[in-house]
Amino acid sequence: MRIGHHVMLGFSAVAFAWASLLPAAAAARPADAQSIDACDRACLTGLLTSYVDALAAGDPSKLPLAPRARFTEDSQDMKPGEGLWKSVTGKGGFRQDYIDLRKQVAAAHVEMREGKNPVLLSVVLHVEGGRIAGVETLVQRFTPNSRFQPKVLGSPIKGMNDPVPASGKQSRQSMIETALTYTEGLRVGNFTDADTPFAAETYRVENGVVTAGEGCGRADCGLYAQNIFVHPAILASVAAVDEEQGIVLLWMNFGDTGSYEPGNALITFEAFKVWGGKIHSINAFLTTRPQALGRSWPSLDPVRRP
């Protein structure tokens, strides 16, 4: 029996194709953050904190919003205060930021709470002039009866916050191309044939469960050793590139695998720590949604077809 790639959600065969890009967002965004009123790293990080705190308080009026700011949850347009805002009761103990200074995007994987139940939230803030012009979110909920529970989100993801050696720094485009070899490996069903360059210590966490690297608890903890299925219809989009930290955040739709109810697919925001031409650490928050669900925000950078 073959072992699926994203085990915590019961992975199976899917379809995959590179996306060049998805529908444009309603909110405008600067192509490059070089304007005099652009946010620096501390400013973008602070906006993430403001968002998480306002969400925990259930009060979107606390947010520094630009005029006509756009909100989406699971690619559906909503008004501030709708969706997760109505049910969240507080913050959990995990947050991993991805700061794209050049494109003025502040993204994060964050654990929130609905009572005692964890909620894994992917959030991407699109910033203009130091204010939030767009909020893009993806939500994965857990109950005590969920088959898989987030277990390793009490501390930072191994390797994700390590400083990038000066000799290992890559250009923005090179980082993206390295991360997309992972998507190509899923497309063809083989990381070896895709030349996906994993470091010896590559560590992967999916929805708070270690699925590759030290502590994964499987016989095939090495990414090259794991059996994966082909994904000929997967879509990929660039959500953020943290050039300082060497992290690429991709949005991906894995296509209809036939594993869930008809027409459903895995949707993810997946972060890749990239330096020295290799992938060193991976963190993904995944959920199941209709396969036809597009991202509804544009990719920050072009994604070529194979």
GROMACS .gro file of C-alpha atoms in nm:
model
  306
    1MET     CA    1   0.000   0.000   0.000
    2ARG     CA    2   0.141   0.335  -0.099
    3ILE     CA    3   0.179   0.609   0.160
    4GLY     CA    4   0.028   0.944   0.066
    5HIS     CA    5   0.229   1.266   0.086
    6HIS     CA    6   0.022   1.475   0.328
    7VAL     CA    7  -0.056   1.202   0.577
    8MET     CA    8  -0.253   1.395   0.836
    9LEU     CA    9  -0.533   1.456   0.589
   10GLY     CA   10  -0.531   1.109   0.430
   11PHE     CA   11  -0.354   1.182   0.104
   12SER     CA   12  -0.428   1.009  -0.226
   13ALA     CA   13  -0.378   1.041  -0.600
   14VAL     CA   14  -0.456   1.387  -0.734
   15ALA     CA   15  -0.406   1.595  -1.038
   16PHE     CA   16  -0.151   1.870  -1.089
   17ALA     CA   17  -0.055   2.140  -1.337
   18TRP     CA   18   0.151   2.453  -1.287
   19ALA     CA   19  -0.055   2.769  -1.257
   20SER     CA   20   0.082   3.076  -1.416
   21LEU     CA   21  -0.145   3.288  -1.218
   22LEU     CA   22  -0.479   3.312  -1.062
   23PRO     CA   23  -0.742   3.586  -1.059
   24ALA     CA   24  -0.627   3.933  -0.970
   25ALA     CA   25  -0.720   4.076  -0.634
   26ALA     CA   26  -0.960   4.363  -0.601
   27ALA     CA   27  -0.721   4.552  -0.375
   28ALA     CA   28  -0.428   4.713  -0.552
   29ARG     CA   29  -0.078   4.637  -0.436
   30PRO     CA   30   0.255   4.801  -0.522
   31ALA     CA   31   0.474   4.589  -0.749
   32ASP     CA   32   0.779   4.688  -0.548
   33ALA     CA   33   0.796   4.839  -0.203
   34GLN     CA   34   1.030   5.129  -0.268
   35SER     CA   35   0.790   5.417  -0.196
   36ILE     CA   36   0.868   5.659   0.084
   37ASP     CA   37   0.568   5.540   0.290
   38ALA     CA   38   0.650   5.167   0.261
   39CYS     CA   39   0.657   4.959   0.579
   40ASP     CA   40   0.988   4.828   0.708
   41ARG     CA   41   1.019   4.480   0.859
   42ALA     CA   42   0.920   4.591   1.208
   43CYS     CA   43   0.616   4.773   1.071
   44LEU     CA   44   0.497   4.467   0.874
   45THR     CA   45   0.552   4.241   1.174
   46GLY     CA   46   0.359   4.487   1.390
   47LEU     CA   47   0.064   4.478   1.149
   48LEU     CA   48   0.055   4.099   1.183
   49THR     CA   49   0.048   4.138   1.560
   50SER     CA   50  -0.233   4.393   1.531
   51TYR     CA   51  -0.430   4.153   1.314
   52VAL     CA   52  -0.386   3.853   1.544
   53ASP     CA   53  -0.471   4.058   1.852
   54ALA     CA   54  -0.780   4.210   1.688
   55LEU     CA   55  -0.895   3.866   1.573
   56ALA     CA   56  -0.847   3.722   1.922
   57ALA     CA   57  -1.055   4.009   2.059
   58GLY     CA   58  -1.318   3.964   1.787
   59ASP     CA   59  -1.293   4.333   1.705
   60PRO     CA   60  -1.190   4.428   1.347
   61SER     CA   61  -1.232   4.796   1.432
   62LYS     CA   62  -0.890   4.773   1.599
   63LEU     CA   63  -0.722   4.715   1.259
   64PRO     CA   64  -0.540   4.995   1.073
   65LEU     CA   65  -0.725   4.944   0.747
   66ALA     CA   66  -0.675   5.120   0.415
   67PRO     CA   67  -0.989   5.247   0.239
   68ARG     CA   68  -1.185   4.967   0.069
   69ALA     CA   69  -0.971   4.695   0.230
   70ARG     CA   70  -1.057   4.349   0.104
   71PHE     CA   71  -1.111   4.044   0.330
   72THR     CA   72  -1.123   3.681   0.212
   73GLU     CA   73  -1.154   3.357   0.406
   74ASP     CA   74  -1.094   3.035   0.210
   75SER     CA   75  -1.100   3.248  -0.108
   76GLN     CA   76  -1.451   3.379  -0.033
   77ASP     CA   77  -1.497   3.756   0.001
   78MET     CA   78  -1.628   3.857   0.343
   79LYS     CA   79  -1.686   4.167   0.546
   80PRO     CA   80  -1.469   4.246   0.850
   81GLY     CA   81  -1.613   4.059   1.145
   82GLU     CA   82  -1.756   3.768   0.944
   83GLY     CA   83  -1.631   3.410   0.927
   84LEU     CA   84  -1.367   3.316   1.183
   85TRP     CA   85  -1.411   3.653   1.355
   86LYS     CA   86  -1.744   3.529   1.495
   87SER     CA   87  -1.613   3.208   1.650
   88VAL     CA   88  -1.253   3.260   1.757
   89THR     CA   89  -1.199   3.295   2.132
   90GLY     CA   90  -0.827   3.361   2.160
   91LYS     CA   91  -0.471   3.290   2.052
   92GLY     CA   92  -0.281   2.963   2.070
   93GLY     CA   93   0.092   2.927   2.125
   94PHE     CA   94   0.229   2.918   1.769
   95ARG     CA   95   0.310   3.184   1.514
   96GLN     CA   96   0.559   3.176   1.225
   97ASP     CA   97   0.596   3.497   1.024
   98TYR     CA   98   0.697   3.542   0.660
   99ILE     CA   99   0.780   3.905   0.583
  100ASP     CA  100   0.801   4.012   0.218
  101LEU     CA  101   0.951   4.359   0.240
  102ARG     CA  102   0.981   4.410  -0.135
  103LYS     CA  103   0.615   4.335  -0.208
  104GLN     CA  104   0.478   4.475   0.121
  105VAL     CA  105   0.321   4.149   0.231
  106ALA     CA  106   0.315   4.019   0.589
  107ALA     CA  107   0.214   3.653   0.616
  108ALA     CA  108   0.205   3.401   0.898
  109HIS     CA  109   0.098   3.059   1.014
  110VAL     CA  110  -0.084   3.118   1.343
  111GLU     CA  111  -0.260   2.895   1.594
  112MET     CA  112  -0.588   3.042   1.716
  113ARG     CA  113  -0.853   2.893   1.945
  114GLU     CA  114  -1.225   2.826   1.934
  115GLY     CA  115  -1.277   2.740   2.298
  116LYS     CA  116  -1.032   2.456   2.368
  117ASN     CA  117  -1.010   2.355   2.001
  118PRO     CA  118  -0.711   2.463   1.791
  119VAL     CA  119  -0.759   2.650   1.466
  120LEU     CA  120  -0.465   2.665   1.225
  121LEU     CA  121  -0.481   2.996   1.041
  122SER     CA  122  -0.282   3.099   0.738
  123VAL     CA  123  -0.297   3.477   0.701
  124VAL     CA  124  -0.154   3.702   0.430
  125LEU     CA  125  -0.175   4.079   0.480
  126HIS     CA  126  -0.142   4.299   0.172
  127VAL     CA  127  -0.011   4.637   0.289
  128GLU     CA  128  -0.026   4.982   0.131
  129GLY     CA  129   0.123   5.291   0.289
  130GLY     CA  130   0.157   5.122   0.626
  131ARG     CA  131  -0.208   5.015   0.638
  132ILE     CA  132  -0.378   4.683   0.568
  133ALA     CA  133  -0.529   4.688   0.219
  134GLY     CA  134  -0.614   4.320   0.200
  135VAL     CA  135  -0.650   4.020   0.432
  136GLU     CA  136  -0.631   3.669   0.286
  137THR     CA  137  -0.692   3.373   0.517
  138LEU     CA  138  -0.720   2.994   0.507
  139VAL     CA  139  -0.871   2.812   0.805
  140GLN     CA  140  -0.824   2.454   0.930
  141ARG     CA  141  -1.025   2.352   1.237
  142PHE     CA  142  -0.972   2.061   1.477
  143THR     CA  143  -1.196   1.893   1.732
  144PRO     CA  144  -1.102   1.637   1.999
  145ASN     CA  145  -1.224   1.369   1.756
  146SER     CA  146  -1.004   1.480   1.465
  147ARG     CA  147  -0.784   1.194   1.347
  148PHE     CA  148  -0.467   1.403   1.354
  149GLN     CA  149  -0.395   1.669   1.615
  150PRO     CA  150  -0.131   1.944   1.596
  151LYS     CA  151   0.143   1.820   1.830
  152VAL     CA  152   0.460   2.017   1.760
  153LEU     CA  153   0.338   2.376   1.744
  154GLY     CA  154   0.449   2.464   2.094
  155SER     CA  155   0.788   2.579   1.963
  156PRO     CA  156   0.932   2.714   1.636
  157ILE     CA  157   0.958   2.476   1.341
  158LYS     CA  158   1.305   2.322   1.335
  159GLY     CA  159   1.535   2.508   1.097
  160MET     CA  160   1.280   2.766   0.987
  161ASN     CA  161   1.431   3.052   1.190
  162ASP     CA  162   1.797   2.959   1.143
  163PRO     CA  163   2.007   3.246   1.002
  164VAL     CA  164   2.088   3.203   0.635
  165PRO     CA  165   2.465   3.172   0.584
  166ALA     CA  166   2.601   3.457   0.374
  167SER     CA  167   2.748   3.204   0.133
  168GLY     CA  168   2.408   3.036   0.094
  169LYS     CA  169   2.190   3.337   0.012
  170GLN     CA  170   1.991   3.311  -0.310
  171SER     CA  171   1.817   3.568  -0.525
  172ARG     CA  172   1.441   3.602  -0.493
  173GLN     CA  173   1.383   3.430  -0.826
  174SER     CA  174   1.625   3.150  -0.741
  175MET     CA  175   1.450   3.091  -0.407
  176ILE     CA  176   1.113   3.064  -0.581
  177GLU     CA  177   1.249   2.825  -0.843
  178THR     CA  178   1.399   2.605  -0.571
  179ALA     CA  179   1.068   2.593  -0.379
  180LEU     CA  180   0.873   2.512  -0.694
  181THR     CA  181   1.081   2.198  -0.752
  182TYR     CA  182   0.880   2.059  -0.458
  183THR     CA  183   0.558   2.129  -0.646
  184GLU     CA  184   0.708   1.968  -0.954
  185GLY     CA  185   0.792   1.659  -0.747
  186LEU     CA  186   0.426   1.632  -0.652
  187ARG     CA  187   0.322   1.683  -1.012
  188VAL     CA  188   0.532   1.393  -1.140
  189GLY     CA  189   0.502   1.184  -0.822
  190ASN     CA  190   0.877   1.166  -0.763
  191PHE     CA  191   1.108   1.413  -0.588
  192THR     CA  192   1.411   1.240  -0.740
  193ASP     CA  193   1.294   1.279  -1.100
  194ALA     CA  194   1.195   1.639  -1.024
  195ASP     CA  195   1.547   1.711  -0.892
  196THR     CA  196   1.395   1.854  -0.575
  197PRO     CA  197   1.706   1.952  -0.373
  198PHE     CA  198   1.647   1.848  -0.012
  199ALA     CA  199   1.923   1.900   0.243
  200ALA     CA  200   2.022   1.597   0.449
  201GLU     CA  201   1.840   1.739   0.754
  202THR     CA  202   1.523   1.853   0.577
  203TYR     CA  203   1.236   1.863   0.826
  204ARG     CA  204   0.867   1.883   0.736
  205VAL     CA  205   0.568   1.964   0.956
  206GLU     CA  206   0.211   1.949   0.826
  207ASN     CA  207  -0.075   2.074   1.043
  208GLY     CA  208   0.147   2.039   1.346
  209VAL     CA  209   0.253   1.680   1.272
  210VAL     CA  210   0.613   1.586   1.179
  211THR     CA  211   0.592   1.399   0.848
  212ALA     CA  212   0.957   1.401   0.739
  213GLY     CA  213   1.293   1.432   0.909
  214GLU     CA  214   1.393   1.370   1.268
  215GLY     CA  215   1.104   1.252   1.484
  216CYS     CA  216   0.855   1.172   1.210
  217GLY     CA  217   0.798   0.826   1.355
  218ARG     CA  218   0.776   0.647   1.023
  219ALA     CA  219   0.995   0.396   0.847
  220ASP     CA  220   1.041   0.638   0.555
  221CYS     CA  221   1.121   0.970   0.721
  222GLY     CA  222   1.349   1.076   0.434
  223LEU     CA  223   1.165   1.275   0.169
  224TYR     CA  224   1.327   1.087  -0.119
  225ALA     CA  225   1.218   0.757   0.036
  226GLN     CA  226   0.850   0.845   0.076
  227ASN     CA  227   0.605   0.722  -0.185
  228ILE     CA  228   0.395   1.001  -0.332
  229PHE     CA  229   0.125   1.007  -0.594
  230VAL     CA  230   0.123   1.206  -0.915
  231HIS     CA  231  -0.065   1.536  -0.900
  232PRO     CA  232  -0.117   1.641  -1.262
  233ALA     CA  233  -0.363   1.924  -1.182
  234ILE     CA  234  -0.198   2.099  -0.885
  235LEU     CA  235  -0.191   2.478  -0.892
  236ALA     CA  236   0.084   2.688  -0.734
  237SER     CA  237   0.101   3.059  -0.653
  238VAL     CA  238   0.360   3.273  -0.471
  239ALA     CA  239   0.211   3.422  -0.154
  240ALA     CA  240   0.525   3.573   0.006
  241VAL     CA  241   0.903   3.564  -0.020
  242ASP     CA  242   1.097   3.646   0.296
  243GLU     CA  243   1.429   3.728   0.133
  244GLU     CA  244   1.602   3.799   0.464
  245GLN     CA  245   1.501   3.470   0.624
  246GLY     CA  246   1.525   3.262   0.305
  247ILE     CA  247   1.160   3.147   0.307
  248VAL     CA  248   0.915   3.107   0.019
  249LEU     CA  249   0.544   3.076   0.103
  250LEU     CA  250   0.341   2.903  -0.169
  251TRP     CA  251  -0.035   2.867  -0.196
  252MET     CA  252  -0.122   2.534  -0.358
  253ASN     CA  253  -0.437   2.354  -0.466
  254PHE     CA  254  -0.361   1.982  -0.505
  255GLY     CA  255  -0.660   1.902  -0.727
  256ASP     CA  256  -0.933   1.644  -0.681
  257THR     CA  257  -0.760   1.329  -0.551
  258GLY     CA  258  -1.074   1.121  -0.509
  259SER     CA  259  -0.978   1.087  -0.141
  260TYR     CA  260  -1.248   1.309   0.002
  261GLU     CA  261  -1.602   1.388  -0.099
  262PRO     CA  262  -1.628   1.425  -0.478
  263GLY     CA  263  -1.481   1.749  -0.604
  264ASN     CA  264  -1.270   1.824  -0.296
  265ALA     CA  265  -0.895   1.889  -0.278
  266LEU     CA  266  -0.621   1.979  -0.035
  267ILE     CA  267  -0.554   2.355  -0.019
  268THR     CA  268  -0.239   2.474   0.156
  269PHE     CA  269  -0.012   2.762   0.240
  270GLU     CA  270   0.325   2.585   0.254
  271ALA     CA  271   0.652   2.752   0.360
  272PHE     CA  272   0.995   2.641   0.239
  273LYS     CA  273   1.324   2.741   0.403
  274VAL     CA  274   1.561   2.775   0.109
  275TRP     CA  275   1.932   2.850   0.102
  276GLY     CA  276   2.242   2.714  -0.065
  277GLY     CA  277   2.027   2.575  -0.345
  278LYS     CA  278   1.845   2.334  -0.111
  279ILE     CA  279   1.521   2.306   0.085
  280HIS     CA  280   1.601   2.276   0.457
  281SER     CA  281   1.266   2.300   0.637
  282ILE     CA  282   0.897   2.289   0.541
  283ASN     CA  283   0.586   2.400   0.729
  284ALA     CA  284   0.236   2.357   0.588
  285PHE     CA  285  -0.112   2.438   0.709
  286LEU     CA  286  -0.355   2.234   0.497
  287THR     CA  287  -0.730   2.203   0.472
  288THR     CA  288  -0.988   2.037   0.248
  289ARG     CA  289  -1.200   2.256   0.024
  290PRO     CA  290  -1.369   2.229  -0.318
  291GLN     CA  291  -1.119   2.156  -0.593
  292ALA     CA  292  -1.257   2.442  -0.802
  293LEU     CA  293  -1.150   2.692  -0.534
  294GLY     CA  294  -0.897   2.933  -0.679
  295ARG     CA  295  -0.675   3.153  -0.470
  296SER     CA  296  -0.859   3.474  -0.575
  297TRP     CA  297  -0.544   3.681  -0.514
  298PRO     CA  298  -0.265   3.724  -0.769
  299SER     CA  299   0.072   3.556  -0.735
  300LEU     CA  300   0.341   3.800  -0.625
  301ASP     CA  301   0.579   3.653  -0.882
  302PRO     CA  302   0.519   3.463  -1.206
  303VAL     CA  303   0.490   3.085  -1.190
  304ARG     CA  304   0.589   2.917  -1.513
  305ARG     CA  305   0.434   2.606  -1.659
  306PRO     CA  306   0.662   2.300  -1.679
   0.00000   0.00000   0.00000
